[in-house]
Short mmCIF file of C-alpha atoms in Angstrom, two decimals:
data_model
loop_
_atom_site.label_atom_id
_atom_site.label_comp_id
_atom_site.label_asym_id
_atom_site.label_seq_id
_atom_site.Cartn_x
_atom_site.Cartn_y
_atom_site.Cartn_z
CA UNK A 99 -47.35 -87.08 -35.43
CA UNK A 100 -46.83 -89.85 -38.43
CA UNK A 101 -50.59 -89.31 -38.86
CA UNK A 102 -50.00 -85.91 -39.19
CA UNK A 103 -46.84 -86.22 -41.57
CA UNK A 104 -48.67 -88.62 -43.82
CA UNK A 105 -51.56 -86.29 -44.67
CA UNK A 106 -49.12 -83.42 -45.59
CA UNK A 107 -47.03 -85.52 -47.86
CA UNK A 108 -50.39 -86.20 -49.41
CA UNK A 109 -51.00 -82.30 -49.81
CA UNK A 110 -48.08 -81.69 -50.77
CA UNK A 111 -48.10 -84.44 -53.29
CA UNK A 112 -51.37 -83.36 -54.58
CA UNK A 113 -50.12 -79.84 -55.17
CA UNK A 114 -46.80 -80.76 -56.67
CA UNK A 115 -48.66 -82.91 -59.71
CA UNK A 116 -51.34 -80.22 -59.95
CA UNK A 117 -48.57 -77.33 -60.62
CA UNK A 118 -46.98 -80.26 -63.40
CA UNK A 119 -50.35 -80.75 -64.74
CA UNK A 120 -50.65 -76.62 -65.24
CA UNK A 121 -47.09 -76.24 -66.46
CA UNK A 122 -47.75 -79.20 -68.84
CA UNK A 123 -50.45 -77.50 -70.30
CA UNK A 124 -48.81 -74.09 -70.52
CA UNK A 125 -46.00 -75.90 -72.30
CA UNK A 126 -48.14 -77.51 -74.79
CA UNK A 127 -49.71 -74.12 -75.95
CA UNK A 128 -46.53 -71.94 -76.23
CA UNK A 129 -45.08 -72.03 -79.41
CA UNK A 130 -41.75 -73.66 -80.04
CA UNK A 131 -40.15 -70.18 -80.56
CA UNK A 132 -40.97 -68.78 -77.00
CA UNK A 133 -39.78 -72.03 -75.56
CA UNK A 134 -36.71 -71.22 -74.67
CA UNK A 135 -37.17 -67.83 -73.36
CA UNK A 136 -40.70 -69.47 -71.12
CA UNK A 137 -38.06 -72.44 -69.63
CA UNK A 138 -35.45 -69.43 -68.56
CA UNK A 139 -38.41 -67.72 -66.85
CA UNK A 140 -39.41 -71.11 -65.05
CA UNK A 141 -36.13 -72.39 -64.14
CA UNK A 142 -35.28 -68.68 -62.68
CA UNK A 143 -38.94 -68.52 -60.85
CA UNK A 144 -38.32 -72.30 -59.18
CA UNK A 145 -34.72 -71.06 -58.18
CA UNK A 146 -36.51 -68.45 -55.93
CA UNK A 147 -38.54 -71.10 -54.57
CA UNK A 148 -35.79 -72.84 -53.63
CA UNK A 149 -32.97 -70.73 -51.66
CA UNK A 150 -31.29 -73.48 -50.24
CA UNK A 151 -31.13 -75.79 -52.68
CA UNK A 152 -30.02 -73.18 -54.71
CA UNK A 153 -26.79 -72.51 -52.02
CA UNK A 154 -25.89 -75.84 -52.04
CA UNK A 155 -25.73 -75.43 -55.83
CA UNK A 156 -23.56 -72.29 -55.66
CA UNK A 157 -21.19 -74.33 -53.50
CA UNK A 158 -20.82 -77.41 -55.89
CA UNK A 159 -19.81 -74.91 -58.40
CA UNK A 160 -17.28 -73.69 -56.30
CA UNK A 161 -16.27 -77.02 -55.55
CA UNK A 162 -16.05 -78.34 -58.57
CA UNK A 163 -14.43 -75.05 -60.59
CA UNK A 164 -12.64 -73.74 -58.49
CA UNK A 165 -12.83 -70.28 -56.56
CA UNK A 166 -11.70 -68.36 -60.08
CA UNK A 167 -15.28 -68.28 -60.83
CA UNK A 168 -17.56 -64.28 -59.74
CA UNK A 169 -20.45 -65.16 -57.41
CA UNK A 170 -22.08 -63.70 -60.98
CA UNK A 171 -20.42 -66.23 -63.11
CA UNK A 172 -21.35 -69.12 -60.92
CA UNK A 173 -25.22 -67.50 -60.88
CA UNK A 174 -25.34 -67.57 -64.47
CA UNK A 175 -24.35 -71.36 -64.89
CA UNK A 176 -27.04 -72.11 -62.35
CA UNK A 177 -29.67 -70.43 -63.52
CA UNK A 178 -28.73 -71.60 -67.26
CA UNK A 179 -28.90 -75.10 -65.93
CA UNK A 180 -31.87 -75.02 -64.75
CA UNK A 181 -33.48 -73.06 -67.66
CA UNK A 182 -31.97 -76.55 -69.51
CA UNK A 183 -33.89 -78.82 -67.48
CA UNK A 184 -36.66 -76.99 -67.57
CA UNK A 185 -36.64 -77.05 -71.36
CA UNK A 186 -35.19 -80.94 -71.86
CA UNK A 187 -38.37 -81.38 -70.37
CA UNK A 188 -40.91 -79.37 -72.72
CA UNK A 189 -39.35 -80.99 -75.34
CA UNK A 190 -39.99 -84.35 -74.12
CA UNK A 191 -44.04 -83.42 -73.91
CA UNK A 192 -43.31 -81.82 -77.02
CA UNK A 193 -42.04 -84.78 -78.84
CA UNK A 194 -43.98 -87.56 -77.75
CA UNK A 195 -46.84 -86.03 -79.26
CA UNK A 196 -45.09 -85.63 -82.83
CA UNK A 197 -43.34 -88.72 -84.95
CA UNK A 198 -39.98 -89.40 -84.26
CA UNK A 199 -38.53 -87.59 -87.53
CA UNK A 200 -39.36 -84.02 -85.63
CA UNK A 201 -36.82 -84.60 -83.24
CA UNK A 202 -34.72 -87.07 -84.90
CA UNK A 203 -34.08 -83.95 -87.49
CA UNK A 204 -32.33 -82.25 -85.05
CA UNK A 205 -29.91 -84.46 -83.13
CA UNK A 206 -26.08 -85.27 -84.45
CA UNK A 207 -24.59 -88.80 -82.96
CA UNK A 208 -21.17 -88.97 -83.10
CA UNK A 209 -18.97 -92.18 -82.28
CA UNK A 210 -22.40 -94.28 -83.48
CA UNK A 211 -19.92 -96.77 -84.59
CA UNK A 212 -18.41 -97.69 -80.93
CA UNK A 213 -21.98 -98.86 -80.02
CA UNK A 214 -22.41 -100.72 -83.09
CA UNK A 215 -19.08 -102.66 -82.95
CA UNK A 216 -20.16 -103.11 -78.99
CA UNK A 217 -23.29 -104.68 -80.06
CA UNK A 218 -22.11 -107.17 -82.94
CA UNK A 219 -19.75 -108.49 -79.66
CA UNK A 220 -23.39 -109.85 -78.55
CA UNK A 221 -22.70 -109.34 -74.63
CA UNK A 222 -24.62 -106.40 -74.31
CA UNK A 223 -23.38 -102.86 -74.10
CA UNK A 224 -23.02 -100.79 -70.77
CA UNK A 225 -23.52 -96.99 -71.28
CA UNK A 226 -22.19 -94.82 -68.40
CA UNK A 227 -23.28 -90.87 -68.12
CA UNK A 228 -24.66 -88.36 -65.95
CA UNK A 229 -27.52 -85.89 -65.23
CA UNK A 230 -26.58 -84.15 -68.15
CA UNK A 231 -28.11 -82.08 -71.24
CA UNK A 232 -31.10 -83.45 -72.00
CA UNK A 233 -30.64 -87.16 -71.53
CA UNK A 234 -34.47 -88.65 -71.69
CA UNK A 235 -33.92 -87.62 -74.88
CA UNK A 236 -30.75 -89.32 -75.66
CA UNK A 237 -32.48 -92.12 -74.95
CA UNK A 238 -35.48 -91.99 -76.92
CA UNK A 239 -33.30 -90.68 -79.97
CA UNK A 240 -31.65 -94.28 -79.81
CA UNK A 241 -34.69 -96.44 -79.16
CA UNK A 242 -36.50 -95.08 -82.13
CA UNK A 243 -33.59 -95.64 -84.06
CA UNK A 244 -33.59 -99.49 -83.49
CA UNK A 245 -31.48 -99.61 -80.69
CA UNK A 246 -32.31 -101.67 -77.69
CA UNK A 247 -32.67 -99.70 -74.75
CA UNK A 248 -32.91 -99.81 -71.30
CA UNK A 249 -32.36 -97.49 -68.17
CA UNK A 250 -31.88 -98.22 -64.53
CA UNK A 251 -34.07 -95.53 -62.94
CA UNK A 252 -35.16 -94.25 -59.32
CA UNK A 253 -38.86 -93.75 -59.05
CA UNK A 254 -40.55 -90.72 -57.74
CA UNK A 255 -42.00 -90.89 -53.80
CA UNK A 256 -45.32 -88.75 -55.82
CA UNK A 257 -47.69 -92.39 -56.99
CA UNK A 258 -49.01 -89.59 -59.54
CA UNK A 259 -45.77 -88.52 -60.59
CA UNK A 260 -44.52 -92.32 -60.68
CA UNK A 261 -47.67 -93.12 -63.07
CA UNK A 262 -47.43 -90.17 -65.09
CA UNK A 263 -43.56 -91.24 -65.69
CA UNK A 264 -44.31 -94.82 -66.34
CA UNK A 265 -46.69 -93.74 -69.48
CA UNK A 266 -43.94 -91.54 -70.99
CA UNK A 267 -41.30 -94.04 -70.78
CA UNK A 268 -43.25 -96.76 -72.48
CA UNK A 269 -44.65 -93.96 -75.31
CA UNK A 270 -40.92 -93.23 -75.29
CA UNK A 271 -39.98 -96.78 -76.16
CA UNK A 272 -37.94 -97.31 -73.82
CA UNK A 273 -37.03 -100.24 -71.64
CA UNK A 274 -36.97 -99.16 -67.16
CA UNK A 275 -35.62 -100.88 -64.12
CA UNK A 276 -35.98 -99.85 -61.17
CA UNK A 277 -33.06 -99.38 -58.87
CA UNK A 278 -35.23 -101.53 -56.11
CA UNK A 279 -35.17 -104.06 -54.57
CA UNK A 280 -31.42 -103.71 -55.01
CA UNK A 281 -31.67 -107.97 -56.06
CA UNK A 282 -34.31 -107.67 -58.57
CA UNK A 283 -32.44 -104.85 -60.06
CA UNK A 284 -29.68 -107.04 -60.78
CA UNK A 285 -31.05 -109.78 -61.89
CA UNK A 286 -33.02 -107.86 -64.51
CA UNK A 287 -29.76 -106.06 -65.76
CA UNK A 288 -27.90 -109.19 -65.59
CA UNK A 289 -31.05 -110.34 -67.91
CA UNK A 290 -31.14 -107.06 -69.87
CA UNK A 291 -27.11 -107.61 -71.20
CA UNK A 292 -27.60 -110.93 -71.90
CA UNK A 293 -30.29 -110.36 -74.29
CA UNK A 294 -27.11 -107.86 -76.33
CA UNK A 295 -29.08 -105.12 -74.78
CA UNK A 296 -27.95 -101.59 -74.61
CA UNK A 297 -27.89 -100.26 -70.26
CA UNK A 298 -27.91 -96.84 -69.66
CA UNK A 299 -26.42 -96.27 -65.82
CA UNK A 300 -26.12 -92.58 -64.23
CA UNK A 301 -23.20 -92.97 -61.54
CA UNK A 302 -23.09 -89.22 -60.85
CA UNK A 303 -25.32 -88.92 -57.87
CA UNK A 304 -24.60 -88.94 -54.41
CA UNK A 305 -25.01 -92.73 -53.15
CA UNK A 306 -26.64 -93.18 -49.63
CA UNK A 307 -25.79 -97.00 -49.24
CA UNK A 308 -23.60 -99.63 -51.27
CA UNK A 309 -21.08 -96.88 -52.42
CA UNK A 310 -17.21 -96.83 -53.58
CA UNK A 311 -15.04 -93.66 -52.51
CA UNK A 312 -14.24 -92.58 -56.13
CA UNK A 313 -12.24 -89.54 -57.20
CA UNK A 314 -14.86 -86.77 -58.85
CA UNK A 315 -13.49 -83.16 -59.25
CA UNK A 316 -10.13 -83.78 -56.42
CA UNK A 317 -12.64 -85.04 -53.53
CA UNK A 318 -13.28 -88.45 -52.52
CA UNK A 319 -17.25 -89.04 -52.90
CA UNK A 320 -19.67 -91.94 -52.64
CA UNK A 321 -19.98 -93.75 -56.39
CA UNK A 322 -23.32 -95.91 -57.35
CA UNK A 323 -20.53 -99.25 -58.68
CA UNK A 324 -23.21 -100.70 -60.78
CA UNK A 325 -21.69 -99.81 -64.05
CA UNK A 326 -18.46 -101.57 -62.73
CA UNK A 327 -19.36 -104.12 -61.28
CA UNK A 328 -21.43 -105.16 -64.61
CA UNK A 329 -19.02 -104.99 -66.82
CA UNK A 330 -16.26 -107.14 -64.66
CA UNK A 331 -19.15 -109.71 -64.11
CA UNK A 332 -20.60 -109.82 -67.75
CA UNK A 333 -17.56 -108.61 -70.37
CA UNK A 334 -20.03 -106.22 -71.63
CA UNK A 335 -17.89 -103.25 -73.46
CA UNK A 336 -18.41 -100.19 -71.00
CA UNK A 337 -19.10 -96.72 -73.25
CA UNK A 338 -19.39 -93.58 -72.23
CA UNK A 339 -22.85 -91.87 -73.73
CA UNK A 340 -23.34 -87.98 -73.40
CA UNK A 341 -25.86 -85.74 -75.01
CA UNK A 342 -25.21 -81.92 -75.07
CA UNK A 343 -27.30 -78.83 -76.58
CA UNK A 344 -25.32 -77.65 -79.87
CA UNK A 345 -27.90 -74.64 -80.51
CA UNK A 346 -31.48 -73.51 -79.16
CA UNK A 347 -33.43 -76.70 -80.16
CA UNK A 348 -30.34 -78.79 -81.82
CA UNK A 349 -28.77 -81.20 -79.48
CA UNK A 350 -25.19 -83.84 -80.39
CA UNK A 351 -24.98 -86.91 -78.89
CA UNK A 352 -21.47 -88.12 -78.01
CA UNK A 353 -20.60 -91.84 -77.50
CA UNK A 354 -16.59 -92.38 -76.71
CA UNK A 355 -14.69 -95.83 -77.46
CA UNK A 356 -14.93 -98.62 -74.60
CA UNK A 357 -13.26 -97.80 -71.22
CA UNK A 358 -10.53 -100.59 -70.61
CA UNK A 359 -10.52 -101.50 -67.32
CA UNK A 360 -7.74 -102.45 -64.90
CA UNK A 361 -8.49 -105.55 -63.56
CA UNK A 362 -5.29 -106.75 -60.78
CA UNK A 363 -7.07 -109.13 -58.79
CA UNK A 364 -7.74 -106.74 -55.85
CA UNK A 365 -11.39 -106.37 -56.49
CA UNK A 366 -11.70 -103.11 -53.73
CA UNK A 367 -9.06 -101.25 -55.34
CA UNK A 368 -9.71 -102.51 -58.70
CA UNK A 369 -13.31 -100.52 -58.10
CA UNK A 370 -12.27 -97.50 -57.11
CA UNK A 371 -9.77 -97.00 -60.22
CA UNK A 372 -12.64 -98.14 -62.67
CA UNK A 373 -14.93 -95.50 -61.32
CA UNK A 374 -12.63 -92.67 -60.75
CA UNK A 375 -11.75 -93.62 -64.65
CA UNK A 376 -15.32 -93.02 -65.36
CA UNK A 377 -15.87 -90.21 -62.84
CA UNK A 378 -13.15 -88.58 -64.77
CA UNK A 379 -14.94 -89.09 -68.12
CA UNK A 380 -17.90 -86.93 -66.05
CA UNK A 381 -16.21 -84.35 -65.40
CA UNK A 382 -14.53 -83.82 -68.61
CA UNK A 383 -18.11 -83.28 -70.10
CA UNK A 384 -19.00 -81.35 -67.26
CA UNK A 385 -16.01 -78.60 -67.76
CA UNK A 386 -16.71 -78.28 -71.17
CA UNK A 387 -20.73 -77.49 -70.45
CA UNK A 388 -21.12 -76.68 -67.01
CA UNK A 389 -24.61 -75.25 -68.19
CA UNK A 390 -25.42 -78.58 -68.78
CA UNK A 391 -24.99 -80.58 -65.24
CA UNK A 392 -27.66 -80.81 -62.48
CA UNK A 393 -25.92 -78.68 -59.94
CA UNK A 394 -28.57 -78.88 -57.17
CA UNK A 395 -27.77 -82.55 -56.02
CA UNK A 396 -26.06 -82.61 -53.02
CA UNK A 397 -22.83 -84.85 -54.76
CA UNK A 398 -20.14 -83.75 -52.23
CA UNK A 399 -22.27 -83.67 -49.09
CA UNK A 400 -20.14 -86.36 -47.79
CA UNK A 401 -17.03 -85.67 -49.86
CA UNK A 402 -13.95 -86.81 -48.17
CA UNK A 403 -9.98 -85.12 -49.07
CA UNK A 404 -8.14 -87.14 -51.62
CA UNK A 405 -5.49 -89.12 -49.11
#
């Protein structure tokens, strides 16, 4: 049977970077007018691939905004989000081909100044966000404006997809770290900060091991502490760093002023205040652009009430 298993994770591997490889190439020959329209026909055609992914999307929503929302209103958010990930992405492939002025163009940055005074404190900078607008491209909007940059990332189970993603992250100019080993992955933050780096963290996923019960939309629900935990160990500033879609192909990135945190000496309580804090921050952005969240992650699968 594990024989068995291992050969179709191979096919299936095999067929998932052959369909990137064809929509990569379809992406590259549509013009930038029909790209919008092409990603809303994609992310609507992989949303039929996926039925239950796509219910345990529907039920986030409802989760998360409340039952006031139509079963069409909550359809429409869905299949707008995915339409945006499926067109954060064609820019990406889009970009790295061009210099950075054609993108640069056509991204805002508001509250620049809260990274710069972060910086000039010379003990790094910790940036908290979320799967949200099209944040690859937050990030190469700020390395290829001289900012230091660095992301702790998950790598893809597909080696071809893994590869493929290790080219466009250093043709992005960007600085990866792996989330594993867990040690290494600390020790090369810890080393990233030091050097008055800036780290990018994304604490809205659901965590399968090493978690704090944090507050996120009135449940309970298992939060990655890295950002935390960082920033009580180090004194780096901890900033909130969003990026949002302001029109078709114009996008606004939105950094906030440093989160204080409490610190009382309790270090398990002191954690889950910090990161319901920043949970909080999360879902602010999130109400005001529902569009632009990754609703198909299971984030309350093991949601617990508030006590």
């Amino acid at each position: 049977m594990p024989r068995n298993k291992g050969f179709f994770t191979k096919v299936k591997d095999f067929i998932v970077w052959n369909l990137v490889k064809a929509l990569m190439r379809l992406i590259q020959a549509i013009p930038w007018s029909l790209l919008p329209r092409f990603s809303h026909w994609i992310g609507n055609t992989i949303l039929k691939t996926m039925p239950r992914r796509k219910g345990i999307a529907l039920n986030n929503l409802e989760i998360a905004l409340g039952e006031g929302l139509s079963n069409i209103e909550r359809e429409n958010i869905l299949k707008k989000s995915m339409s945006e990930v499926v067109l954060g992405g064609a820019e990406i492939l889009r970009y790295l081909s061009h210099p950075p002025d054609s993108f640069l163009a056509k991204i805002d940055f508001q509250g620049k100044e809260y990274l710069d005074q972060a910086l000039r404190q010379g003990r790094g900078v910790i940036c908290f966000g979320a799967h949200f607008g099209n944040f690859p491209l937050m990030l190469m909007a700020l390395a290829n404006t001289g900012y230091p940059v660095f992301a702790i990332t998950r790598e893809p189970k597909n080696a071809r997809l893994a590869h493929f993603f290790d080219r466009l992250k250093e043709q992005a100019g960007i600085g990866y770290i792996s989330d594993k080993p867990k040690d290494i992955c600390l020790r090369r933050a810890l080393q990233c900060l030091r050097g008055n780096n800036i780290l990018f963290l994304q604490i809205d996923l659901n965590v399968i091991s090493g978690a704090v019960w944090a507050e996120f939309f009135g449940k309970l629900v298992p939060t990655y502490p890295g950002a935390v935990i960082l920033a009580l160990r180090t004194g780096a500033p901890l900033i909130p760093l969003f990026i949002y879609r302001r029109d078709t192909l114009f996008h606004k990135i939105v950094a906030g002023p440093p989160i204080p945190l409490d610190i009382t000496g309790n270090k398990e309580k002191d954690l889950v205040k910090n990161l319901s804090r920043l949970n909080k921050v999360i879902e602010e952005f999130i109400r005001q652009d529902p569009t632009a969240w990754w609703w198909l992650h299971r984030r309350w699968r093991k949601a617990r009430p508030l006590i």
